[in-house]
Amino acid sequence: NPLSSEESHLRDDLLGGLVRRLQHNWAHGVRSVRLYEIGTVFQPANGGPPGEEMKMAAIFTGPSRPPHWSEPVRAYDLWDLKGLASEVAELFGTGIEVDGSGAAGWWQPGQSFSIGTAGERLGWAGRIDPSKLDAPAWAEPVWGLEVSLAAARAGGATMTYTELPAFPPVERDVALLVPAGVKAAEVERVIEARAGELLEKFWPFDEYAGEGIVEGARSIAWRLRFRHPERTLTDAEVDASVHA
């Protein structure tokens, strides 16, 4: 009993429905669109009932904030998508990787991320291929992601709550010279392993390549946040973690 002729078959992804809703908004002149869905998708099976899987998908495009005279209008871009994909991956206890094989399906080649690892891939994030959209001339790039919630549950991902910290953090900036062939994620794994238990969080905030940097390398800067749950940290403790 389909609700419309366009939805007369079991769906194998969530993005198709979100794209249709996006195009409906475009047809009514809506430029800034942010949609998500959690639902079931199906995969064909030989000789048996179709496979069933719970997924979560999101799609967004247009200005990232309402227009205001104090600043220029900024559209969502690849960095907004990477931030969202990183947050989703962190909730599932995994990471993201640039992976060209994700260009199949909805994704534009060269602008996609794999969420998870090659051994346990939870989904993809990337720019939706413009050739798959019925977009008006004024439309901005469209970004999206889709991940498997069943795979995340199978991996033991749980939501935990902790009290707000009572002691202030200490932040340090570290700039490292990284060969061009080394991914930032590889460096981050080393930072996390060497910095010790006092490291609460860290993130990259700058990248530079050019004058003053050895050819074939780039400088990546990370901000490291340290905190002890029961007392204020000393400079000596933080220095020891930074230089580890």
PDB file of N, CA, C and O in Angstrom, residues 83-146:
ATOM      1  N   GLY A  83      33.129  17.924  10.008  1.00  0.00           N
ATOM      2  CA  GLY A  83      32.871  18.071  11.431  1.00  0.00           C
ATOM      3  C   GLY A  83      31.728  17.184  11.892  1.00  0.00           C
ATOM      4  O   GLY A  83      31.823  16.519  12.931  1.00  0.00           O
ATOM      5  N   LEU A  84      30.634  17.144  11.109  1.00  0.00           N
ATOM      6  CA  LEU A  84      29.498  16.302  11.462  1.00  0.00           C
ATOM      7  C   LEU A  84      29.875  14.825  11.403  1.00  0.00           C
ATOM      8  O   LEU A  84      29.541  14.048  12.305  1.00  0.00           O
ATOM      9  N   ALA A  85      30.588  14.428  10.343  1.00  0.00           N
ATOM     10  CA  ALA A  85      30.997  13.026  10.207  1.00  0.00           C
ATOM     11  C   ALA A  85      31.917  12.613  11.353  1.00  0.00           C
ATOM     12  O   ALA A  85      31.824  11.491  11.869  1.00  0.00           O
ATOM     13  N   SER A  86      32.799  13.520  11.779  1.00  0.00           N
ATOM     14  CA  SER A  86      33.717  13.216  12.891  1.00  0.00           C
ATOM     15  C   SER A  86      32.948  13.033  14.194  1.00  0.00           C
ATOM     16  O   SER A  86      33.269  12.148  14.997  1.00  0.00           O
ATOM     17  N   GLU A  87      31.916  13.867  14.416  1.00  0.00           N
ATOM     18  CA  GLU A  87      31.117  13.741  15.634  1.00  0.00           C
ATOM     19  C   GLU A  87      30.357  12.413  15.648  1.00  0.00           C
ATOM     20  O   GLU A  87      30.284  11.738  16.677  1.00  0.00           O
ATOM     21  N   VAL A  88      29.787  12.034  14.503  1.00  0.00           N
ATOM     22  CA  VAL A  88      29.081  10.760  14.412  1.00  0.00           C
ATOM     23  C   VAL A  88      30.047   9.608  14.661  1.00  0.00           C
ATOM     24  O   VAL A  88      29.759   8.673  15.415  1.00  0.00           O
ATOM     25  N   ALA A  89      31.217   9.668  14.029  1.00  0.00           N
ATOM     26  CA  ALA A  89      32.210   8.606  14.201  1.00  0.00           C
ATOM     27  C   ALA A  89      32.660   8.510  15.655  1.00  0.00           C
ATOM     28  O   ALA A  89      32.850   7.404  16.182  1.00  0.00           O
ATOM     29  N   GLU A  90      32.818   9.650  16.318  1.00  0.00           N
ATOM     30  CA  GLU A  90      33.243   9.653  17.717  1.00  0.00           C
ATOM     31  C   GLU A  90      32.196   8.977  18.613  1.00  0.00           C
ATOM     32  O   GLU A  90      32.536   8.247  19.540  1.00  0.00           O
ATOM     33  N   LEU A  91      30.920   9.219  18.332  1.00  0.00           N
ATOM     34  CA  LEU A  91      29.855   8.568  19.102  1.00  0.00           C
ATOM     35  C   LEU A  91      29.919   7.053  18.964  1.00  0.00           C
ATOM     36  O   LEU A  91      29.606   6.315  19.897  1.00  0.00           O
ATOM     37  N   PHE A  92      30.338   6.577  17.789  1.00  0.00           N
ATOM     38  CA  PHE A  92      30.409   5.148  17.538  1.00  0.00           C
ATOM     39  C   PHE A  92      31.775   4.556  17.890  1.00  0.00           C
ATOM     40  O   PHE A  92      32.021   3.385  17.657  1.00  0.00           O
ATOM     41  N   GLY A  93      32.677   5.398  18.400  1.00  0.00           N
ATOM     42  CA  GLY A  93      33.987   4.912  18.801  1.00  0.00           C
ATOM     43  C   GLY A  93      34.886   4.543  17.641  1.00  0.00           C
ATOM     44  O   GLY A  93      35.706   3.640  17.733  1.00  0.00           O
ATOM     45  N   THR A  94      34.753   5.259  16.513  1.00  0.00           N
ATOM     46  CA  THR A  94      35.589   4.972  15.352  1.00  0.00           C
ATOM     47  C   THR A  94      36.070   6.285  14.755  1.00  0.00           C
ATOM     48  O   THR A  94      36.038   7.321  15.416  1.00  0.00           O
ATOM     49  N   GLY A  95      36.529   6.270  13.505  1.00  0.00           N
ATOM     50  CA  GLY A  95      37.047   7.483  12.870  1.00  0.00           C
ATOM     51  C   GLY A  95      36.543   7.616  11.452  1.00  0.00           C
ATOM     52  O   GLY A  95      35.662   6.873  11.003  1.00  0.00           O
ATOM     53  N   ILE A  96      37.089   8.587  10.726  1.00  0.00           N
ATOM     54  CA  ILE A  96      36.730   8.773   9.321  1.00  0.00           C
ATOM     55  C   ILE A  96      37.993   8.707   8.472  1.00  0.00           C
ATOM     56  O   ILE A  96      39.082   9.032   8.936  1.00  0.00           O
ATOM     57  N   GLU A  97      37.834   8.264   7.239  1.00  0.00           N
ATOM     58  CA  GLU A  97      38.950   8.164   6.310  1.00  0.00           C
ATOM     59  C   GLU A  97      38.506   8.620   4.926  1.00  0.00           C
ATOM     60  O   GLU A  97      37.383   8.324   4.514  1.00  0.00           O
ATOM     61  N   VAL A  98      39.374   9.346   4.239  1.00  0.00           N
ATOM     62  CA  VAL A  98      39.099   9.681   2.840  1.00  0.00           C
ATOM     63  C   VAL A  98      39.258   8.402   2.030  1.00  0.00           C
ATOM     64  O   VAL A  98      40.267   7.712   2.133  1.00  0.00           O
ATOM     65  N   ASP A  99      38.248   8.073   1.239  1.00  0.00           N
ATOM     66  CA  ASP A  99      38.258   6.797   0.535  1.00  0.00           C
ATOM     67  C   ASP A  99      37.555   6.959  -0.808  1.00  0.00           C
ATOM     68  O   ASP A  99      36.347   7.190  -0.848  1.00  0.00           O
ATOM     69  N   GLY A 100      38.304   6.855  -1.884  1.00  0.00           N
ATOM     70  CA  GLY A 100      37.745   7.047  -3.216  1.00  0.00           C
ATOM     71  C   GLY A 100      36.695   6.028  -3.606  1.00  0.00           C
ATOM     72  O   GLY A 100      35.856   6.284  -4.468  1.00  0.00           O
ATOM     73  N   SER A 101      36.694   4.847  -2.965  1.00  0.00           N
ATOM     74  CA  SER A 101      35.705   3.832  -3.320  1.00  0.00           C
ATOM     75  C   SER A 101      34.308   4.244  -2.907  1.00  0.00           C
ATOM     76  O   SER A 101      33.330   3.639  -3.333  1.00  0.00           O
ATOM     77  N   GLY A 102      34.198   5.280  -2.065  1.00  0.00           N
ATOM     78  CA  GLY A 102      32.878   5.755  -1.663  1.00  0.00           C
ATOM     79  C   GLY A 102      32.212   6.613  -2.704  1.00  0.00           C
ATOM     80  O   GLY A 102      31.100   7.096  -2.491  1.00  0.00           O
ATOM     81  N   ALA A 103      32.896   6.821  -3.842  1.00  0.00           N
ATOM     82  CA  ALA A 103      32.327   7.682  -4.877  1.00  0.00           C
ATOM     83  C   ALA A 103      31.135   7.046  -5.569  1.00  0.00           C
ATOM     84  O   ALA A 103      30.371   7.725  -6.236  1.00  0.00           O
ATOM     85  N   ALA A 104      30.958   5.732  -5.414  1.00  0.00           N
ATOM     86  CA  ALA A 104      29.818   5.072  -6.036  1.00  0.00           C
ATOM     87  C   ALA A 104      28.529   5.504  -5.348  1.00  0.00           C
ATOM     88  O   ALA A 104      28.529   5.983  -4.223  1.00  0.00           O
ATOM     89  N   GLY A 105      27.427   5.327  -6.041  1.00  0.00           N
ATOM     90  CA  GLY A 105      26.143   5.674  -5.449  1.00  0.00           C
ATOM     91  C   GLY A 105      25.881   7.164  -5.511  1.00  0.00           C
ATOM     92  O   GLY A 105      25.976   7.785  -6.564  1.00  0.00           O
ATOM     93  N   TRP A 106      25.566   7.765  -4.373  1.00  0.00           N
ATOM     94  CA  TRP A 106      25.174   9.165  -4.323  1.00  0.00           C
ATOM     95  C   TRP A 106      26.342  10.130  -4.352  1.00  0.00           C
ATOM     96  O   TRP A 106      26.172  11.310  -4.607  1.00  0.00           O
ATOM     97  N   TRP A 107      27.554   9.673  -4.063  1.00  0.00           N
ATOM     98  CA  TRP A 107      28.648  10.587  -3.753  1.00  0.00           C
ATOM     99  C   TRP A 107      29.384  11.066  -4.986  1.00  0.00           C
ATOM    100  O   TRP A 107      29.607  10.318  -5.934  1.00  0.00           O
ATOM    101  N   GLN A 108      29.816  12.334  -4.939  1.00  0.00           N
ATOM    102  CA  GLN A 108      30.635  12.882  -6.012  1.00  0.00           C
ATOM    103  C   GLN A 108      32.061  12.377  -5.858  1.00  0.00           C
ATOM    104  O   GLN A 108      32.621  12.424  -4.762  1.00  0.00           O
ATOM    105  N   PRO A 109      32.691  11.882  -6.907  1.00  0.00           N
ATOM    106  CA  PRO A 109      34.059  11.365  -6.805  1.00  0.00           C
ATOM    107  C   PRO A 109      35.020  12.402  -6.229  1.00  0.00           C
ATOM    108  O   PRO A 109      34.971  13.577  -6.578  1.00  0.00           O
ATOM    109  N   GLY A 110      35.856  11.935  -5.315  1.00  0.00           N
ATOM    110  CA  GLY A 110      36.880  12.797  -4.737  1.00  0.00           C
ATOM    111  C   GLY A 110      36.433  13.639  -3.572  1.00  0.00           C
ATOM    112  O   GLY A 110      37.243  14.354  -2.979  1.00  0.00           O
ATOM    113  N   GLN A 111      35.145  13.551  -3.189  1.00  0.00           N
ATOM    114  CA  GLN A 111      34.655  14.352  -2.075  1.00  0.00           C
ATOM    115  C   GLN A 111      33.804  13.498  -1.139  1.00  0.00           C
ATOM    116  O   GLN A 111      32.656  13.824  -0.837  1.00  0.00           O
ATOM    117  N   SER A 112      34.375  12.381  -0.690  1.00  0.00           N
ATOM    118  CA  SER A 112      33.638  11.495   0.203  1.00  0.00           C
ATOM    119  C   SER A 112      34.540  10.979   1.317  1.00  0.00           C
ATOM    120  O   SER A 112      35.756  10.920   1.171  1.00  0.00           O
ATOM    121  N   PHE A 113      33.916  10.634   2.449  1.00  0.00           N
ATOM    122  CA  PHE A 113      34.605  10.055   3.596  1.00  0.00           C
ATOM    123  C   PHE A 113      33.996   8.697   3.902  1.00  0.00           C
ATOM    124  O   PHE A 113      32.790   8.495   3.757  1.00  0.00           O
ATOM    125  N   SER A 114      34.835   7.779   4.355  1.00  0.00           N
ATOM    126  CA  SER A 114      34.360   6.524   4.907  1.00  0.00           C
ATOM    127  C   SER A 114      34.267   6.693   6.418  1.00  0.00           C
ATOM    128  O   SER A 114      35.209   7.170   7.063  1.00  0.00           O
ATOM    129  N   ILE A 115      33.131   6.332   7.011  1.00  0.00           N
ATOM    130  CA  ILE A 115      32.962   6.378   8.459  1.00  0.00           C
ATOM    131  C   ILE A 115      33.170   4.967   8.987  1.00  0.00           C
ATOM    132  O   ILE A 115      32.444   4.042   8.631  1.00  0.00           O
ATOM    133  N   GLY A 116      34.188   4.789   9.812  1.00  0.00           N
ATOM    134  CA  GLY A 116      34.555   3.476  10.314  1.00  0.00           C
ATOM    135  C   GLY A 116      35.900   3.056   9.758  1.00  0.00           C
ATOM    136  O   GLY A 116      36.705   3.881   9.312  1.00  0.00           O
ATOM    137  N   THR A 117      36.172   1.788   9.780  1.00  0.00           N
ATOM    138  CA  THR A 117      37.417   1.234   9.259  1.00  0.00           C
ATOM    139  C   THR A 117      37.100   0.263   8.137  1.00  0.00           C
ATOM    140  O   THR A 117      35.945  -0.136   7.948  1.00  0.00           O
ATOM    141  N   ALA A 118      38.140  -0.123   7.412  1.00  0.00           N
ATOM    142  CA  ALA A 118      37.937  -1.060   6.307  1.00  0.00           C
ATOM    143  C   ALA A 118      37.349  -2.371   6.810  1.00  0.00           C
ATOM    144  O   ALA A 118      36.570  -3.032   6.121  1.00  0.00           O
ATOM    145  N   GLY A 119      37.710  -2.767   8.058  1.00  0.00           N
ATOM    146  CA  GLY A 119      37.181  -4.003   8.620  1.00  0.00           C
ATOM    147  C   GLY A 119      35.755  -3.888   9.099  1.00  0.00           C
ATOM    148  O   GLY A 119      35.027  -4.886   9.149  1.00  0.00           O
ATOM    149  N   GLU A 120      35.330  -2.692   9.493  1.00  0.00           N
ATOM    150  CA  GLU A 120      33.967  -2.475   9.980  1.00  0.00           C
ATOM    151  C   GLU A 120      33.521  -1.079   9.563  1.00  0.00           C
ATOM    152  O   GLU A 120      33.624  -0.121  10.318  1.00  0.00           O
ATOM    153  N   ARG A 121      33.045  -0.961   8.340  1.00  0.00           N
ATOM    154  CA  ARG A 121      32.628   0.321   7.797  1.00  0.00           C
ATOM    155  C   ARG A 121      31.160   0.558   8.139  1.00  0.00           C
ATOM    156  O   ARG A 121      30.293  -0.230   7.814  1.00  0.00           O
ATOM    157  N   LEU A 122      30.887   1.683   8.812  1.00  0.00           N
ATOM    158  CA  LEU A 122      29.525   1.989   9.232  1.00  0.00           C
ATOM    159  C   LEU A 122      28.750   2.763   8.176  1.00  0.00           C
ATOM    160  O   LEU A 122      27.516   2.738   8.168  1.00  0.00           O
ATOM    161  N   GLY A 123      29.436   3.480   7.294  1.00  0.00           N
ATOM    162  CA  GLY A 123      28.726   4.247   6.275  1.00  0.00           C
ATOM    163  C   GLY A 123      29.629   5.224   5.566  1.00  0.00           C
ATOM    164  O   GLY A 123      30.862   5.112   5.622  1.00  0.00           O
ATOM    165  N   TRP A 124      28.991   6.207   4.901  1.00  0.00           N
ATOM    166  CA  TRP A 124      29.714   7.159   4.075  1.00  0.00           C
ATOM    167  C   TRP A 124      29.199   8.567   4.324  1.00  0.00           C
ATOM    168  O   TRP A 124      28.072   8.772   4.763  1.00  0.00           O
ATOM    169  N   ALA A 125      30.031   9.530   4.026  1.00  0.00           N
ATOM    170  CA  ALA A 125      29.646  10.939   4.046  1.00  0.00           C
ATOM    171  C   ALA A 125      30.317  11.607   2.857  1.00  0.00           C
ATOM    172  O   ALA A 125      31.425  11.236   2.465  1.00  0.00           O
ATOM    173  N   GLY A 126      29.659  12.613   2.275  1.00  0.00           N
ATOM    174  CA  GLY A 126      30.276  13.277   1.134  1.00  0.00           C
ATOM    175  C   GLY A 126      29.348  14.286   0.487  1.00  0.00           C
ATOM    176  O   GLY A 126      28.244  14.563   0.980  1.00  0.00           O
ATOM    177  N   ARG A 127      29.820  14.822  -0.614  1.00  0.00           N
ATOM    178  CA  ARG A 127      28.986  15.728  -1.413  1.00  0.00           C
ATOM    179  C   ARG A 127      28.105  14.899  -2.338  1.00  0.00           C
ATOM    180  O   ARG A 127      28.572  13.969  -2.985  1.00  0.00           O
ATOM    181  N   ILE A 128      26.819  15.235  -2.386  1.00  0.00           N
ATOM    182  CA  ILE A 128      25.919  14.531  -3.289  1.00  0.00           C
ATOM    183  C   ILE A 128      26.244  14.941  -4.722  1.00  0.00           C
ATOM    184  O   ILE A 128      26.388  16.130  -5.029  1.00  0.00           O
ATOM    185  N   ASP A 129      26.402  13.958  -5.601  1.00  0.00           N
ATOM    186  CA  ASP A 129      26.751  14.207  -7.000  1.00  0.00           C
ATOM    187  C   ASP A 129      25.691  15.110  -7.641  1.00  0.00           C
ATOM    188  O   ASP A 129      24.502  14.763  -7.659  1.00  0.00           O
ATOM    189  N   PRO A 130      26.087  16.288  -8.155  1.00  0.00           N
ATOM    190  CA  PRO A 130      25.103  17.201  -8.778  1.00  0.00           C
ATOM    191  C   PRO A 130      24.309  16.568  -9.909  1.00  0.00           C
ATOM    192  O   PRO A 130      23.166  16.963 -10.155  1.00  0.00           O
ATOM    193  N   SER A 131      24.879  15.567 -10.591  1.00  0.00           N
ATOM    194  CA  SER A 131      24.162  14.932 -11.695  1.00  0.00           C
ATOM    195  C   SER A 131      22.966  14.118 -11.221  1.00  0.00           C
ATOM    196  O   SER A 131      22.099  13.746 -12.025  1.00  0.00           O
ATOM    197  N   LYS A 132      22.894  13.848  -9.919  1.00  0.00           N
ATOM    198  CA  LYS A 132      21.783  13.079  -9.365  1.00  0.00           C
ATOM    199  C   LYS A 132      20.706  13.982  -8.758  1.00  0.00           C
ATOM    200  O   LYS A 132      19.777  13.497  -8.113  1.00  0.00           O
ATOM    201  N   LEU A 133      20.851  15.295  -8.938  1.00  0.00           N
ATOM    202  CA  LEU A 133      19.926  16.258  -8.344  1.00  0.00           C
ATOM    203  C   LEU A 133      19.220  17.066  -9.425  1.00  0.00           C
ATOM    204  O   LEU A 133      19.835  17.438 -10.430  1.00  0.00           O
ATOM    205  N   ASP A 134      17.956  17.351  -9.199  1.00  0.00           N
ATOM    206  CA  ASP A 134      17.216  18.282 -10.051  1.00  0.00           C
ATOM    207  C   ASP A 134      17.264  19.633  -9.330  1.00  0.00           C
ATOM    208  O   ASP A 134      16.324  20.027  -8.650  1.00  0.00           O
ATOM    209  N   ALA A 135      18.403  20.329  -9.488  1.00  0.00           N
ATOM    210  CA  ALA A 135      18.678  21.527  -8.692  1.00  0.00           C
ATOM    211  C   ALA A 135      18.445  22.801  -9.495  1.00  0.00           C
ATOM    212  O   ALA A 135      18.782  22.860 -10.684  1.00  0.00           O
ATOM    213  N   PRO A 136      17.885  23.832  -8.860  1.00  0.00           N
ATOM    214  CA  PRO A 136      17.774  25.137  -9.530  1.00  0.00           C
ATOM    215  C   PRO A 136      19.138  25.782  -9.686  1.00  0.00           C
ATOM    216  O   PRO A 136      20.125  25.367  -9.054  1.00  0.00           O
ATOM    217  N   ALA A 137      19.235  26.804 -10.502  1.00  0.00           N
ATOM    218  CA  ALA A 137      20.520  27.442 -10.805  1.00  0.00           C
ATOM    219  C   ALA A 137      21.158  28.052  -9.569  1.00  0.00           C
ATOM    220  O   ALA A 137      22.386  28.151  -9.477  1.00  0.00           O
ATOM    221  N   TRP A 138      20.333  28.482  -8.597  1.00  0.00           N
ATOM    222  CA  TRP A 138      20.878  29.155  -7.423  1.00  0.00           C
ATOM    223  C   TRP A 138      21.257  28.199  -6.286  1.00  0.00           C
ATOM    224  O   TRP A 138      21.727  28.621  -5.247  1.00  0.00           O
ATOM    225  N   ALA A 139      21.065  26.907  -6.475  1.00  0.00           N
ATOM    226  CA  ALA A 139      21.298  25.940  -5.404  1.00  0.00           C
ATOM    227  C   ALA A 139      22.783  25.838  -5.043  1.00  0.00           C
ATOM    228  O   ALA A 139      23.663  25.920  -5.905  1.00  0.00           O
ATOM    229  N   GLU A 140      23.048  25.675  -3.759  1.00  0.00           N
ATOM    230  CA  GLU A 140      24.409  25.463  -3.265  1.00  0.00           C
ATOM    231  C   GLU A 140      24.732  23.962  -3.275  1.00  0.00           C
ATOM    232  O   GLU A 140      23.836  23.124  -3.440  1.00  0.00           O
ATOM    233  N   PRO A 141      26.019  23.589  -3.092  1.00  0.00           N
ATOM    234  CA  PRO A 141      26.359  22.163  -2.992  1.00  0.00           C
ATOM    235  C   PRO A 141      25.577  21.479  -1.877  1.00  0.00           C
ATOM    236  O   PRO A 141      25.234  22.087  -0.867  1.00  0.00           O
ATOM    237  N   VAL A 142      25.286  20.206  -2.094  1.00  0.00           N
ATOM    238  CA  VAL A 142      24.509  19.417  -1.138  1.00  0.00           C
ATOM    239  C   VAL A 142      25.425  18.393  -0.485  1.00  0.00           C
ATOM    240  O   VAL A 142      26.159  17.672  -1.168  1.00  0.00           O
ATOM    241  N   TRP A 143      25.375  18.305   0.843  1.00  0.00           N
ATOM    242  CA  TRP A 143      26.231  17.407   1.607  1.00  0.00           C
ATOM    243  C   TRP A 143      25.365  16.421   2.385  1.00  0.00           C
ATOM    244  O   TRP A 143      24.257  16.754   2.794  1.00  0.00           O
ATOM    245  N   GLY A 144      25.871  15.215   2.581  1.00  0.00           N
ATOM    246  CA  GLY A 144      25.064  14.226   3.296  1.00  0.00           C
ATOM    247  C   GLY A 144      25.903  13.113   3.877  1.00  0.00           C
ATOM    248  O   GLY A 144      27.110  12.994   3.615  1.00  0.00           O
ATOM    249  N   LEU A 145      25.260  12.292   4.694  1.00  0.00           N
ATOM    250  CA  LEU A 145      25.902  11.102   5.239  1.00  0.00           C
ATOM    251  C   LEU A 145      24.834  10.047   5.502  1.00  0.00           C
ATOM    252  O   LEU A 145      23.657  10.358   5.665  1.00  0.00           O
ATOM    253  N   GLU A 146      25.265   8.799   5.539  1.00  0.00           N
ATOM    254  CA  GLU A 146      24.378   7.692   5.891  1.00  0.00           C
ATOM    255  C   GLU A 146      25.198   6.624   6.603  1.00  0.00           C
ATOM    256  O   GLU A 146      26.255   6.213   6.107  1.00  0.00           O
TER     257      GLU A 146
END
